[in-house]
XYZ file of C-alpha atoms in Angstrom:
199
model
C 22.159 22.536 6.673
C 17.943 21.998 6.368
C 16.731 19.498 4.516
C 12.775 19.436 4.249
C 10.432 16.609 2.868
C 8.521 19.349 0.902
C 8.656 23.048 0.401
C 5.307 23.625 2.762
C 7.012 21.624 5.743
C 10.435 24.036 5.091
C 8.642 27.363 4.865
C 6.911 26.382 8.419
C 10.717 26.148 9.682
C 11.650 28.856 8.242
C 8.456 31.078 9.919
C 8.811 29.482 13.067
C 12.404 28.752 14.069
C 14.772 30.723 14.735
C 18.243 28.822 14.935
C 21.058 30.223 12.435
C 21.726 27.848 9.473
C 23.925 27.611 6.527
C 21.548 26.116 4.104
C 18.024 25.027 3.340
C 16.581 23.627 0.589
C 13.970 20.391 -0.106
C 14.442 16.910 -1.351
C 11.504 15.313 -1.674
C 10.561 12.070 -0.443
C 8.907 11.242 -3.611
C 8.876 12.473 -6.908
C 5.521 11.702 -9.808
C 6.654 11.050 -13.154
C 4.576 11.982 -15.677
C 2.550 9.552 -17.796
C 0.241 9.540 -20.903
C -3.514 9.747 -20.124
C -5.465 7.118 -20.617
C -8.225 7.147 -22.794
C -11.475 8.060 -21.589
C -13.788 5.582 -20.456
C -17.505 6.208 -21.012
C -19.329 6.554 -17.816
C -22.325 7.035 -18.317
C -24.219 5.871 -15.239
C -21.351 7.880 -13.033
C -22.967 9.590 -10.028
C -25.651 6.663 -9.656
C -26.498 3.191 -7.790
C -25.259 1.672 -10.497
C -21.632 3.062 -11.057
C -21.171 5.257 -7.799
C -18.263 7.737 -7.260
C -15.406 5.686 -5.081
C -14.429 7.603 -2.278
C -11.747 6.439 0.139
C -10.051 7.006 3.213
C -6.849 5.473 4.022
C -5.202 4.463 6.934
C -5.611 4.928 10.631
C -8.941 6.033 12.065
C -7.545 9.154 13.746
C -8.213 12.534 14.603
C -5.098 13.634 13.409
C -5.292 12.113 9.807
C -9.127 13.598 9.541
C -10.962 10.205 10.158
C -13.492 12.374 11.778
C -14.614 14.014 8.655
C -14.355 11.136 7.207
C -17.049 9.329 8.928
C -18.717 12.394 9.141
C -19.138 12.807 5.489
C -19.813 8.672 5.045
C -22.947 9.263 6.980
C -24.392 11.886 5.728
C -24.077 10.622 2.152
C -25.209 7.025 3.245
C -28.457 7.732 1.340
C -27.381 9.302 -1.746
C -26.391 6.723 -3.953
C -24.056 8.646 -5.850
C -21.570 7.836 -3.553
C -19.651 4.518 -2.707
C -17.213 4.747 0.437
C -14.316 2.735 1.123
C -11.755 2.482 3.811
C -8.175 1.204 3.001
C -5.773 -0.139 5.928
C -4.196 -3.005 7.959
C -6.696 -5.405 8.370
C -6.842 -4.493 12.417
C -7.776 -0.957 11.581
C -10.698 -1.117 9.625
C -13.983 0.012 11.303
C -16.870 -2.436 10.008
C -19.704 -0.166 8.925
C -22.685 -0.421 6.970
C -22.210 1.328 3.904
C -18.303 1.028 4.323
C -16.462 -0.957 2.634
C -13.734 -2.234 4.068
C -10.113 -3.203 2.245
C -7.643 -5.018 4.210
C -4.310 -3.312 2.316
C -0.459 -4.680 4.184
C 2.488 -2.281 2.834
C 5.740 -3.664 3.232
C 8.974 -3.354 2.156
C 8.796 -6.532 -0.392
C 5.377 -5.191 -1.410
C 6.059 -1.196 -1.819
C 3.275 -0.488 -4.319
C 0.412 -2.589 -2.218
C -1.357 0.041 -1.485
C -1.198 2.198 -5.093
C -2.418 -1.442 -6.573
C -5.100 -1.744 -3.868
C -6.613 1.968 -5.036
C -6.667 0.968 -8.529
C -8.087 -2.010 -8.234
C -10.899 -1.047 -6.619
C -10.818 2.149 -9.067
C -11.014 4.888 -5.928
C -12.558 8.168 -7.774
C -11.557 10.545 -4.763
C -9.124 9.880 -1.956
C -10.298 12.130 1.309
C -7.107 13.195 2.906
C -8.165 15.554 5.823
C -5.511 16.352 8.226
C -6.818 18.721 10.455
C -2.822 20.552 10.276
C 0.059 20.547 7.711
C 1.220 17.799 6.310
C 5.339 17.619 5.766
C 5.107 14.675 2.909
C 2.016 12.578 2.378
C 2.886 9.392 0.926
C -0.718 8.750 0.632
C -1.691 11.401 -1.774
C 1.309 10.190 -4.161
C -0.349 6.975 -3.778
C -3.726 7.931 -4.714
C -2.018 10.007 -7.652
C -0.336 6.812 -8.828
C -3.499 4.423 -8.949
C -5.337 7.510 -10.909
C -7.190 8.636 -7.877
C -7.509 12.974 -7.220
C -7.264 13.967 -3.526
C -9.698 16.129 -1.610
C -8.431 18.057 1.303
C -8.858 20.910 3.295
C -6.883 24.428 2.770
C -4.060 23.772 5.962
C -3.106 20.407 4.778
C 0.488 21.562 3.921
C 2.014 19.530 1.202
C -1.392 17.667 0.627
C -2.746 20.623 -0.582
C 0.397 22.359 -2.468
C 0.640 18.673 -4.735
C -2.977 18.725 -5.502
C -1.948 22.084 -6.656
C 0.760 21.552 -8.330
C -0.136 18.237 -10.130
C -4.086 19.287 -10.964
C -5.154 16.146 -9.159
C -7.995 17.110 -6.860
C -9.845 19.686 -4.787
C -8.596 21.375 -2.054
C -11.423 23.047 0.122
C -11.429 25.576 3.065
C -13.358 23.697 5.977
C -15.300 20.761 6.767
C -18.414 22.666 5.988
C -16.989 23.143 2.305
C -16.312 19.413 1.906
C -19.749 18.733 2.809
C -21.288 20.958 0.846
C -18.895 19.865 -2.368
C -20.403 16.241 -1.949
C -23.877 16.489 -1.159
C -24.714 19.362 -3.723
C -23.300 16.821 -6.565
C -20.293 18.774 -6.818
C -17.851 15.632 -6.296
C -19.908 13.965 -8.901
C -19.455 16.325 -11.744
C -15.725 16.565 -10.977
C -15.544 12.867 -11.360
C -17.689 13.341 -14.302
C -15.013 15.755 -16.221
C -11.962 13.469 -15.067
C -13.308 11.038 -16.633
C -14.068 12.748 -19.698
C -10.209 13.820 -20.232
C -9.148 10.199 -19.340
């Protein structure tokens, strides 16, 4: 009997393995439940020095969970002012960076939702979740869904990019040379923009 995190980490099993089984199916390691929207705020300085598009990374500064791009992106934009980056983790994995602002965040058991509150508070626009290969889960981008954060990430991110999909909360873009491109030519800032708008 398979049991899969999501349905993008059991159709990868089911290409690539070939061992007989009775059953497979997918029980999620987290389900969203639905809210009202909120009311739109007016924003009407969005995109500027004075009220900059949040973007985020959280987490680890690995290869493997797209820190790369990250940083990548975080410098190229370090003169625009549209942008404001951040970078949420254990206090011993933030990078100190000009430009980069850093958020100590500790998830625990006795503090599940640390992270989720951490987001909001600092009211993160865009979460950058760039795995480089499928993801089976992503506990992150139900935590930037949760604080009312959309997710950007690339094409292959496996569940990352079927529960932007499926939940209409962020971009998903082919290649790091399309996630460029979607922040510096103001793209990122008119999707923020109409977010906004629809509360």
């Amino acid at each position: 009997h398979i049991l899969a995190p999501s349905r993008a980490a059991l159709d990868i099993w089911l290409r690539a393995a070939k061992l007989p089984y009775l059953t497979a199916r997918v029980h999620e390691n987290a389900m969203l439940e639905p809210q009202p929207r909120a009311e739109p705020q007016p924003r009407p300085l969005l995109g500027t020095a004075q009220d900059p598009v949040r973007v985020a990374f959280v987490g680890f500064t690995t290869p493997q969970k797209g820190w790369p791009l990250f940083l990548d992106l975080a410098l190229r934009c370090r003169d625009t002012a549209a942008y404001q980056f951040h970078h949420f983790a254990a206090a011993e994995a933030l990078q100190p960076m000009r430009d980069l602002v850093g958020v100590p965040v500790k998830v625990s058991a006795a503090n599940r939702m640390g992270m989720v509150n951490a987001l909001s508070r600092h009211a993160i626009d865009l979460l950058l979740l760039l795995s480089p290969w499928p993801e089976t889960f992503s506990y992150v981008a139900y935590e930037a869904f949760c604080a009312g954060a959309d997710v950007v990430t690339l094409a292959d991110s496996g569940n990352v990019a079927d529960a932007v999909r499926r939940h209409g909360r962020g971009v998903v873009v082919a290649d790091q040379a399309a996630l460029n491109a979607f922040f510096l030519d103001g793209a990122a800032v008119s999707y923020v923009r109409a977010r906004a708008a629809t509360g």
